[in-house]
PDB file of C-alpha atoms in Angstrom:
ATOM      1  CA  ARG O   1      20.115  -0.852  -1.554  1.00  0.00           C
ATOM      2  CA  LYS O   2      16.473  -1.154  -0.521  1.00  0.00           C
ATOM      3  CA  GLU O   3      13.968  -1.834  -3.271  1.00  0.00           C
ATOM      4  CA  VAL O   4      12.092   1.454  -2.963  1.00  0.00           C
ATOM      5  CA  GLU O   5      13.533   4.294  -0.938  1.00  0.00           C
ATOM      6  CA  GLN O   6      11.960   7.562   0.074  1.00  0.00           C
ATOM      7  CA  ASP O   7      12.933  10.395   2.345  1.00  0.00           C
ATOM      8  CA  PRO O   8      10.672   9.819   5.380  1.00  0.00           C
ATOM      9  CA  GLY O   9      10.377  13.529   6.171  1.00  0.00           C
ATOM     10  CA  PRO O  10       8.440  15.040   7.748  1.00  0.00           C
ATOM     11  CA  PHE O  11       8.238  17.904   5.329  1.00  0.00           C
ATOM     12  CA  ASN O  12       6.707  20.896   7.097  1.00  0.00           C
ATOM     13  CA  VAL O  13       5.695  23.579   4.630  1.00  0.00           C
ATOM     14  CA  PRO O  14       3.452  26.658   4.682  1.00  0.00           C
ATOM     15  CA  GLU O  15       0.303  26.870   2.614  1.00  0.00           C
ATOM     16  CA  GLY O  16       1.065  27.886  -0.945  1.00  0.00           C
ATOM     17  CA  ALA O  17       4.535  26.358  -0.966  1.00  0.00           C
ATOM     18  CA  THR O  18       5.868  24.036  -3.625  1.00  0.00           C
ATOM     19  CA  VAL O  19       7.216  20.760  -2.316  1.00  0.00           C
ATOM     20  CA  ALA O  20       8.961  17.887  -4.071  1.00  0.00           C
ATOM     21  CA  PHE O  21       9.286  14.270  -3.017  1.00  0.00           C
ATOM     22  CA  ASN O  22      11.822  11.879  -4.436  1.00  0.00           C
ATOM     23  CA  CYS O  23      11.937   8.131  -4.657  1.00  0.00           C
ATOM     24  CA  THR O  24      14.539   5.693  -5.949  1.00  0.00           C
ATOM     25  CA  TYR O  25      14.045   2.074  -6.903  1.00  0.00           C
ATOM     26  CA  SER O  26      16.582  -0.700  -7.235  1.00  0.00           C
ATOM     27  CA  ASN O  27      15.136  -2.989  -9.906  1.00  0.00           C
ATOM     28  CA  SER O  28      15.913  -1.580 -13.332  1.00  0.00           C
ATOM     29  CA  ALA O  29      13.329  -3.923 -14.891  1.00  0.00           C
ATOM     30  CA  SER O  30      10.467  -2.351 -12.943  1.00  0.00           C
ATOM     31  CA  GLN O  31       7.485  -1.837 -15.160  1.00  0.00           C
ATOM     32  CA  SER O  32       5.162   0.721 -13.653  1.00  0.00           C
ATOM     33  CA  PHE O  33       5.190   3.355 -10.987  1.00  0.00           C
ATOM     34  CA  PHE O  34       2.663   5.119  -8.819  1.00  0.00           C
ATOM     35  CA  TRP O  35       2.187   7.622  -6.047  1.00  0.00           C
ATOM     36  CA  TYR O  36      -0.325   6.731  -3.360  1.00  0.00           C
ATOM     37  CA  ARG O  37      -1.593   9.011  -0.646  1.00  0.00           C
ATOM     38  CA  GLN O  38      -2.335   7.795   2.877  1.00  0.00           C
ATOM     39  CA  ASP O  39      -4.138   9.927   5.420  1.00  0.00           C
ATOM     40  CA  CYS O  40      -3.632   9.295   9.122  1.00  0.00           C
ATOM     41  CA  ARG O  41      -5.297   6.040  10.184  1.00  0.00           C
ATOM     42  CA  LYS O  42      -6.698   5.477   6.701  1.00  0.00           C
ATOM     43  CA  GLU O  43      -5.960   3.175   3.824  1.00  0.00           C
ATOM     44  CA  PRO O  44      -3.637   4.150   0.956  1.00  0.00           C
ATOM     45  CA  LYS O  45      -5.350   5.503  -2.143  1.00  0.00           C
ATOM     46  CA  LEU O  46      -3.990   6.030  -5.632  1.00  0.00           C
ATOM     47  CA  LEU O  47      -2.919   9.606  -6.241  1.00  0.00           C
ATOM     48  CA  MET O  48      -1.496   9.181  -9.718  1.00  0.00           C
ATOM     49  CA  SER O  49       0.402   6.870 -11.991  1.00  0.00           C
ATOM     50  CA  VAL O  50       3.842   7.924 -13.210  1.00  0.00           C
ATOM     51  CA  TYR O  51       4.688   7.795 -16.895  1.00  0.00           C
ATOM     52  CA  SER O  52       8.022   8.122 -18.654  1.00  0.00           C
ATOM     53  CA  SER O  53       6.897  11.297 -20.348  1.00  0.00           C
ATOM     54  CA  GLY O  54       5.848  12.822 -17.050  1.00  0.00           C
ATOM     55  CA  ASN O  55       2.281  13.595 -16.173  1.00  0.00           C
ATOM     56  CA  GLU O  56       0.347  16.296 -14.438  1.00  0.00           C
ATOM     57  CA  ASP O  57      -2.932  16.323 -12.555  1.00  0.00           C
ATOM     58  CA  GLY O  58      -3.861  19.785 -11.401  1.00  0.00           C
ATOM     59  CA  ARG O  59      -1.302  20.880  -8.820  1.00  0.00           C
ATOM     60  CA  PHE O  60       0.473  17.526  -8.906  1.00  0.00           C
ATOM     61  CA  THR O  61       3.239  16.573 -11.327  1.00  0.00           C
ATOM     62  CA  ALA O  62       4.918  13.184 -11.423  1.00  0.00           C
ATOM     63  CA  GLN O  63       8.075  12.335 -13.296  1.00  0.00           C
ATOM     64  CA  LEU O  64      10.046   9.190 -13.987  1.00  0.00           C
ATOM     65  CA  ASN O  65      13.712   8.925 -14.870  1.00  0.00           C
ATOM     66  CA  ARG O  66      14.381   5.325 -15.828  1.00  0.00           C
ATOM     67  CA  ALA O  67      18.096   5.876 -16.423  1.00  0.00           C
ATOM     68  CA  SER O  68      18.562   7.089 -12.845  1.00  0.00           C
ATOM     69  CA  GLN O  69      15.806   4.846 -11.430  1.00  0.00           C
ATOM     70  CA  TYR O  70      14.219   7.861  -9.878  1.00  0.00           C
ATOM     71  CA  ILE O  71      10.613   9.019  -9.435  1.00  0.00           C
ATOM     72  CA  SER O  72       9.442  12.392  -8.250  1.00  0.00           C
ATOM     73  CA  LEU O  73       6.237  14.079  -7.146  1.00  0.00           C
ATOM     74  CA  LEU O  74       5.854  17.851  -7.184  1.00  0.00           C
ATOM     75  CA  ILE O  75       3.007  19.565  -5.371  1.00  0.00           C
ATOM     76  CA  ARG O  76       2.435  23.201  -6.207  1.00  0.00           C
ATOM     77  CA  ASP O  77       0.428  25.704  -4.167  1.00  0.00           C
ATOM     78  CA  SER O  78       0.165  23.345  -1.187  1.00  0.00           C
ATOM     79  CA  LYS O  79      -3.152  23.181   0.642  1.00  0.00           C
ATOM     80  CA  LEU O  80      -3.830  22.185   4.232  1.00  0.00           C
ATOM     81  CA  SER O  81      -5.708  19.195   2.813  1.00  0.00           C
ATOM     82  CA  ASP O  82      -2.499  17.944   1.173  1.00  0.00           C
ATOM     83  CA  SER O  83      -1.194  16.942   4.604  1.00  0.00           C
ATOM     84  CA  ALA O  84      -0.731  13.180   4.406  1.00  0.00           C
ATOM     85  CA  THR O  85       1.889  10.517   3.836  1.00  0.00           C
ATOM     86  CA  TYR O  86       2.873   9.964   0.199  1.00  0.00           C
ATOM     87  CA  LEU O  87       3.880   6.456  -0.790  1.00  0.00           C
ATOM     88  CA  CYS O  88       6.067   5.673  -3.768  1.00  0.00           C
ATOM     89  CA  VAL O  89       4.955   2.376  -5.299  1.00  0.00           C
ATOM     90  CA  VAL O  90       6.705   0.243  -7.897  1.00  0.00           C
ATOM     91  CA  ASN O  91       5.613  -2.764  -9.896  1.00  0.00           C
ATOM     92  CA  PRO O  92       8.811  -4.779 -10.334  1.00  0.00           C
ATOM     93  CA  GLY O  93       7.281  -6.887 -13.080  1.00  0.00           C
ATOM     94  CA  GLY O  94       7.542 -10.630 -13.348  1.00  0.00           C
ATOM     95  CA  SER O  95       4.811 -13.178 -12.855  1.00  0.00           C
ATOM     96  CA  GLN O  96       3.502 -12.097  -9.477  1.00  0.00           C
ATOM     97  CA  GLY O  97       2.250  -8.591  -9.976  1.00  0.00           C
ATOM     98  CA  ASN O  98       2.986  -7.682  -6.382  1.00  0.00           C
ATOM     99  CA  LEU O  99       3.678  -4.039  -5.744  1.00  0.00           C
ATOM    100  CA  ILE O 100       6.606  -2.768  -3.718  1.00  0.00           C
ATOM    101  CA  PHE O 101       5.800   0.123  -1.408  1.00  0.00           C
ATOM    102  CA  GLY O 102       8.186   2.741  -0.124  1.00  0.00           C
ATOM    103  CA  LYS O 103       7.902   3.633   3.533  1.00  0.00           C
ATOM    104  CA  GLY O 104       6.320   6.954   2.691  1.00  0.00           C
ATOM    105  CA  THR O 105       7.111  10.634   3.049  1.00  0.00           C
ATOM    106  CA  LYS O 106       5.067  12.595   5.535  1.00  0.00           C
ATOM    107  CA  LEU O 107       3.894  16.046   4.504  1.00  0.00           C
ATOM    108  CA  SER O 108       2.461  18.578   6.910  1.00  0.00           C
ATOM    109  CA  VAL O 109       1.099  21.808   5.429  1.00  0.00           C
ATOM    110  CA  LYS O 110       0.731  24.597   7.971  1.00  0.00           C
ATOM    111  CA  PRO O 111      -1.452  27.718   7.787  1.00  0.00           C
TER     112      PRO O 111
ATOM    113  CA  ASN X   1     -20.041   0.470  -4.113  1.00  0.00           C
ATOM    114  CA  ALA X   2     -18.619  -1.491  -1.200  1.00  0.00           C
ATOM    115  CA  GLY X   3     -15.192  -2.130  -2.786  1.00  0.00           C
ATOM    116  CA  VAL X   4     -12.959  -3.976  -0.312  1.00  0.00           C
ATOM    117  CA  THR X   5     -14.511  -4.683   3.076  1.00  0.00           C
ATOM    118  CA  GLN X   6     -12.483  -5.771   6.088  1.00  0.00           C
ATOM    119  CA  THR X   7     -13.707  -6.905   9.485  1.00  0.00           C
ATOM    120  CA  PRO X   8     -13.159  -6.388  12.326  1.00  0.00           C
ATOM    121  CA  LYS X   9     -11.926  -2.798  12.418  1.00  0.00           C
ATOM    122  CA  PHE X  10     -10.387  -3.182  15.873  1.00  0.00           C
ATOM    123  CA  GLN X  11      -9.440  -6.280  17.832  1.00  0.00           C
ATOM    124  CA  VAL X  12      -7.524  -7.037  21.004  1.00  0.00           C
ATOM    125  CA  LEU X  13      -6.163 -10.549  21.383  1.00  0.00           C
ATOM    126  CA  LYS X  14      -4.319 -12.346  24.102  1.00  0.00           C
ATOM    127  CA  THR X  15      -1.044 -14.053  23.279  1.00  0.00           C
ATOM    128  CA  GLY X  16      -1.722 -17.510  21.924  1.00  0.00           C
ATOM    129  CA  GLN X  17      -5.259 -16.861  20.758  1.00  0.00           C
ATOM    130  CA  SER X  18      -6.228 -17.400  17.158  1.00  0.00           C
ATOM    131  CA  MET X  19      -8.471 -15.270  15.009  1.00  0.00           C
ATOM    132  CA  THR X  20      -9.471 -14.572  11.440  1.00  0.00           C
ATOM    133  CA  LEU X  21      -9.497 -11.223   9.697  1.00  0.00           C
ATOM    134  CA  GLN X  22     -12.165 -11.211   7.043  1.00  0.00           C
ATOM    135  CA  CYS X  23     -11.791  -9.582   3.652  1.00  0.00           C
ATOM    136  CA  ALA X  24     -14.324  -9.423   0.848  1.00  0.00           C
ATOM    137  CA  GLN X  25     -14.384  -7.554  -2.447  1.00  0.00           C
ATOM    138  CA  ASP X  26     -17.287  -7.068  -4.810  1.00  0.00           C
ATOM    139  CA  MET X  27     -15.321  -5.986  -7.892  1.00  0.00           C
ATOM    140  CA  ASN X  28     -14.652  -9.495  -9.243  1.00  0.00           C
ATOM    141  CA  HIS X  29     -10.907  -8.932  -8.894  1.00  0.00           C
ATOM    142  CA  GLU X  30      -8.666 -11.924  -9.403  1.00  0.00           C
ATOM    143  CA  TYR X  31      -5.805 -10.582  -7.307  1.00  0.00           C
ATOM    144  CA  MET X  32      -6.134 -10.142  -3.553  1.00  0.00           C
ATOM    145  CA  SER X  33      -3.499  -9.597  -0.914  1.00  0.00           C
ATOM    146  CA  TRP X  34      -2.860  -8.878   2.745  1.00  0.00           C
ATOM    147  CA  TYR X  35      -0.371  -6.320   4.030  1.00  0.00           C
ATOM    148  CA  ARG X  36       0.699  -5.278   7.467  1.00  0.00           C
ATOM    149  CA  GLN X  37       1.844  -1.757   8.226  1.00  0.00           C
ATOM    150  CA  ASP X  38       4.073  -0.949  11.159  1.00  0.00           C
ATOM    151  CA  PRO X  39       5.620   2.404  12.122  1.00  0.00           C
ATOM    152  CA  GLY X  40       8.810   2.973  10.181  1.00  0.00           C
ATOM    153  CA  MET X  41       8.387  -0.242   8.197  1.00  0.00           C
ATOM    154  CA  GLY X  42       5.932   0.668   5.498  1.00  0.00           C
ATOM    155  CA  LEU X  43       3.535  -1.830   3.959  1.00  0.00           C
ATOM    156  CA  ARG X  44       4.775  -5.399   3.901  1.00  0.00           C
ATOM    157  CA  LEU X  45       3.123  -8.172   1.947  1.00  0.00           C
ATOM    158  CA  ILE X  46       1.974 -11.156   4.010  1.00  0.00           C
ATOM    159  CA  HIS X  47       0.169 -13.389   1.519  1.00  0.00           C
ATOM    160  CA  TYR X  48      -1.443 -12.941  -1.844  1.00  0.00           C
ATOM    161  CA  SER X  49      -3.723 -14.758  -4.244  1.00  0.00           C
ATOM    162  CA  VAL X  50      -4.082 -14.534  -8.017  1.00  0.00           C
ATOM    163  CA  GLY X  51      -7.367 -16.426  -8.123  1.00  0.00           C
ATOM    164  CA  ALA X  52      -9.646 -18.830  -6.313  1.00  0.00           C
ATOM    165  CA  GLY X  53      -7.674 -21.794  -5.036  1.00  0.00           C
ATOM    166  CA  ILE X  54      -4.299 -20.112  -5.573  1.00  0.00           C
ATOM    167  CA  THR X  55      -2.333 -18.507  -2.759  1.00  0.00           C
ATOM    168  CA  ASP X  56       1.308 -17.696  -2.185  1.00  0.00           C
ATOM    169  CA  GLN X  57       3.557 -16.208   0.447  1.00  0.00           C
ATOM    170  CA  GLY X  58       4.716 -12.650   0.522  1.00  0.00           C
ATOM    171  CA  GLU X  59       7.539 -11.018   2.448  1.00  0.00           C
ATOM    172  CA  VAL X  60       6.336 -11.771   6.003  1.00  0.00           C
ATOM    173  CA  PRO X  61       4.119 -14.904   5.960  1.00  0.00           C
ATOM    174  CA  ASN X  62       5.172 -16.551   9.222  1.00  0.00           C
ATOM    175  CA  GLY X  63       2.353 -16.891  11.725  1.00  0.00           C
ATOM    176  CA  TYR X  64      -0.374 -16.338   9.142  1.00  0.00           C
ATOM    177  CA  ASN X  65      -2.507 -18.590   6.954  1.00  0.00           C
ATOM    178  CA  VAL X  66      -4.774 -17.742   4.060  1.00  0.00           C
ATOM    179  CA  SER X  67      -7.197 -19.509   1.774  1.00  0.00           C
ATOM    180  CA  ARG X  68      -9.123 -18.431  -1.299  1.00  0.00           C
ATOM    181  CA  SER X  69     -12.195 -20.579  -1.822  1.00  0.00           C
ATOM    182  CA  THR X  70     -14.086 -17.908  -3.753  1.00  0.00           C
ATOM    183  CA  THR X  71     -13.136 -14.922  -5.882  1.00  0.00           C
ATOM    184  CA  GLU X  72     -14.751 -12.581  -3.367  1.00  0.00           C
ATOM    185  CA  ASP X  73     -13.236 -13.678  -0.054  1.00  0.00           C
ATOM    186  CA  PHE X  74      -9.671 -13.826   1.223  1.00  0.00           C
ATOM    187  CA  PRO X  75      -9.519 -14.365   4.992  1.00  0.00           C
ATOM    188  CA  LEU X  76      -6.299 -14.048   6.964  1.00  0.00           C
ATOM    189  CA  ARG X  77      -5.844 -16.352   9.937  1.00  0.00           C
ATOM    190  CA  LEU X  78      -3.540 -15.738  12.858  1.00  0.00           C
ATOM    191  CA  LEU X  79      -2.718 -19.165  14.200  1.00  0.00           C
ATOM    192  CA  SER X  80      -1.312 -18.283  17.638  1.00  0.00           C
ATOM    193  CA  ALA X  81      -1.163 -14.558  18.168  1.00  0.00           C
ATOM    194  CA  ALA X  82       2.068 -12.985  19.356  1.00  0.00           C
ATOM    195  CA  PRO X  83       2.765  -9.397  20.466  1.00  0.00           C
ATOM    196  CA  SER X  84       4.943  -9.000  17.336  1.00  0.00           C
ATOM    197  CA  GLN X  85       1.756  -9.311  15.292  1.00  0.00           C
ATOM    198  CA  THR X  86       0.380  -6.097  16.755  1.00  0.00           C
ATOM    199  CA  SER X  87      -0.086  -4.034  13.625  1.00  0.00           C
ATOM    200  CA  VAL X  88      -2.510  -2.522  11.160  1.00  0.00           C
ATOM    201  CA  TYR X  89      -3.617  -4.999   8.520  1.00  0.00           C
ATOM    202  CA  PHE X  90      -4.808  -4.009   5.062  1.00  0.00           C
ATOM    203  CA  CYS X  91      -6.521  -6.230   2.554  1.00  0.00           C
ATOM    204  CA  ALA X  92      -6.235  -5.175  -1.087  1.00  0.00           C
ATOM    205  CA  SER X  93      -7.471  -6.260  -4.477  1.00  0.00           C
ATOM    206  CA  LYS X  94      -6.918  -5.384  -8.119  1.00  0.00           C
ATOM    207  CA  GLU X  95      -7.967  -6.443 -11.576  1.00  0.00           C
ATOM    208  CA  GLY X  96      -5.960  -8.864 -13.567  1.00  0.00           C
ATOM    209  CA  GLY X  97      -4.143 -12.016 -12.703  1.00  0.00           C
ATOM    210  CA  VAL X  98      -0.443 -12.516 -12.703  1.00  0.00           C
ATOM    211  CA  SER X  99       0.550  -9.454 -14.646  1.00  0.00           C
ATOM    212  CA  TYR X 100      -0.029  -5.975 -13.433  1.00  0.00           C
ATOM    213  CA  SER X 101      -1.052  -3.776 -16.299  1.00  0.00           C
ATOM    214  CA  GLY X 102      -1.274  -0.557 -14.364  1.00  0.00           C
ATOM    215  CA  ASN X 103      -4.632  -1.159 -12.806  1.00  0.00           C
ATOM    216  CA  THR X 104      -5.288   0.478  -9.473  1.00  0.00           C
ATOM    217  CA  ILE X 105      -4.974  -1.563  -6.297  1.00  0.00           C
ATOM    218  CA  TYR X 106      -7.820  -0.949  -3.856  1.00  0.00           C
ATOM    219  CA  PHE X 107      -7.391  -1.227  -0.121  1.00  0.00           C
ATOM    220  CA  GLY X 108      -9.830  -2.002   2.628  1.00  0.00           C
ATOM    221  CA  GLU X 109     -10.087   0.441   5.513  1.00  0.00           C
ATOM    222  CA  GLY X 110      -7.715  -1.542   7.702  1.00  0.00           C
ATOM    223  CA  SER X 111      -7.915  -3.686  10.809  1.00  0.00           C
ATOM    224  CA  TRP X 112      -6.139  -2.510  13.955  1.00  0.00           C
ATOM    225  CA  LEU X 113      -4.922  -5.536  15.888  1.00  0.00           C
ATOM    226  CA  THR X 114      -3.351  -5.462  19.336  1.00  0.00           C
ATOM    227  CA  VAL X 115      -1.898  -8.596  20.896  1.00  0.00           C
ATOM    228  CA  VAL X 116      -1.319  -8.393  24.647  1.00  0.00           C
TER     229      VAL X 116
END
């Protein structure tokens, strides 16, 4: 099992749709979790952290299920500007602090 | 705020040539790292550093060298370029040393390298 797995997509959705991305991680001791957004030919940027209690930022909701080692990102009322690749990122803990990146899920929002 | 600055943005190399990708950050971050990103492969860690004078290998270190003489700079050297090193390279930095306490990792804008 790969360390961080995501459905690569692409997800093609119309404006206004709700779309959900899933991510699984293999290391049960992982400490923290994030969603990053990467636009075409740009660097990744933090979208939001993911907390055990779930957290929401406007149209975006992130959830963590430690028992199932599963992270999700829900985008409501999709906008054209949401088109990007969404990276699931995990901090496995330990002494290094290096993050593990999923390969990303590509989202394309159409008019 | 400059954040993380990488140069050059684009570079074409011939097989066997050497070059250095420069990376500088002005946020006084202890942790810096280099990633490469290839289609279908995601971001892969090349080398990282948790402070001046301290470097370590990541997932794909072969063919690359790094050094960290100052907190601000973390150059990546390609010793003898090969076509397999054609990729997009990202430098990144974050607060904190060996433990990640949830602080954001900041990326440079990327360096597009082609080896012919």
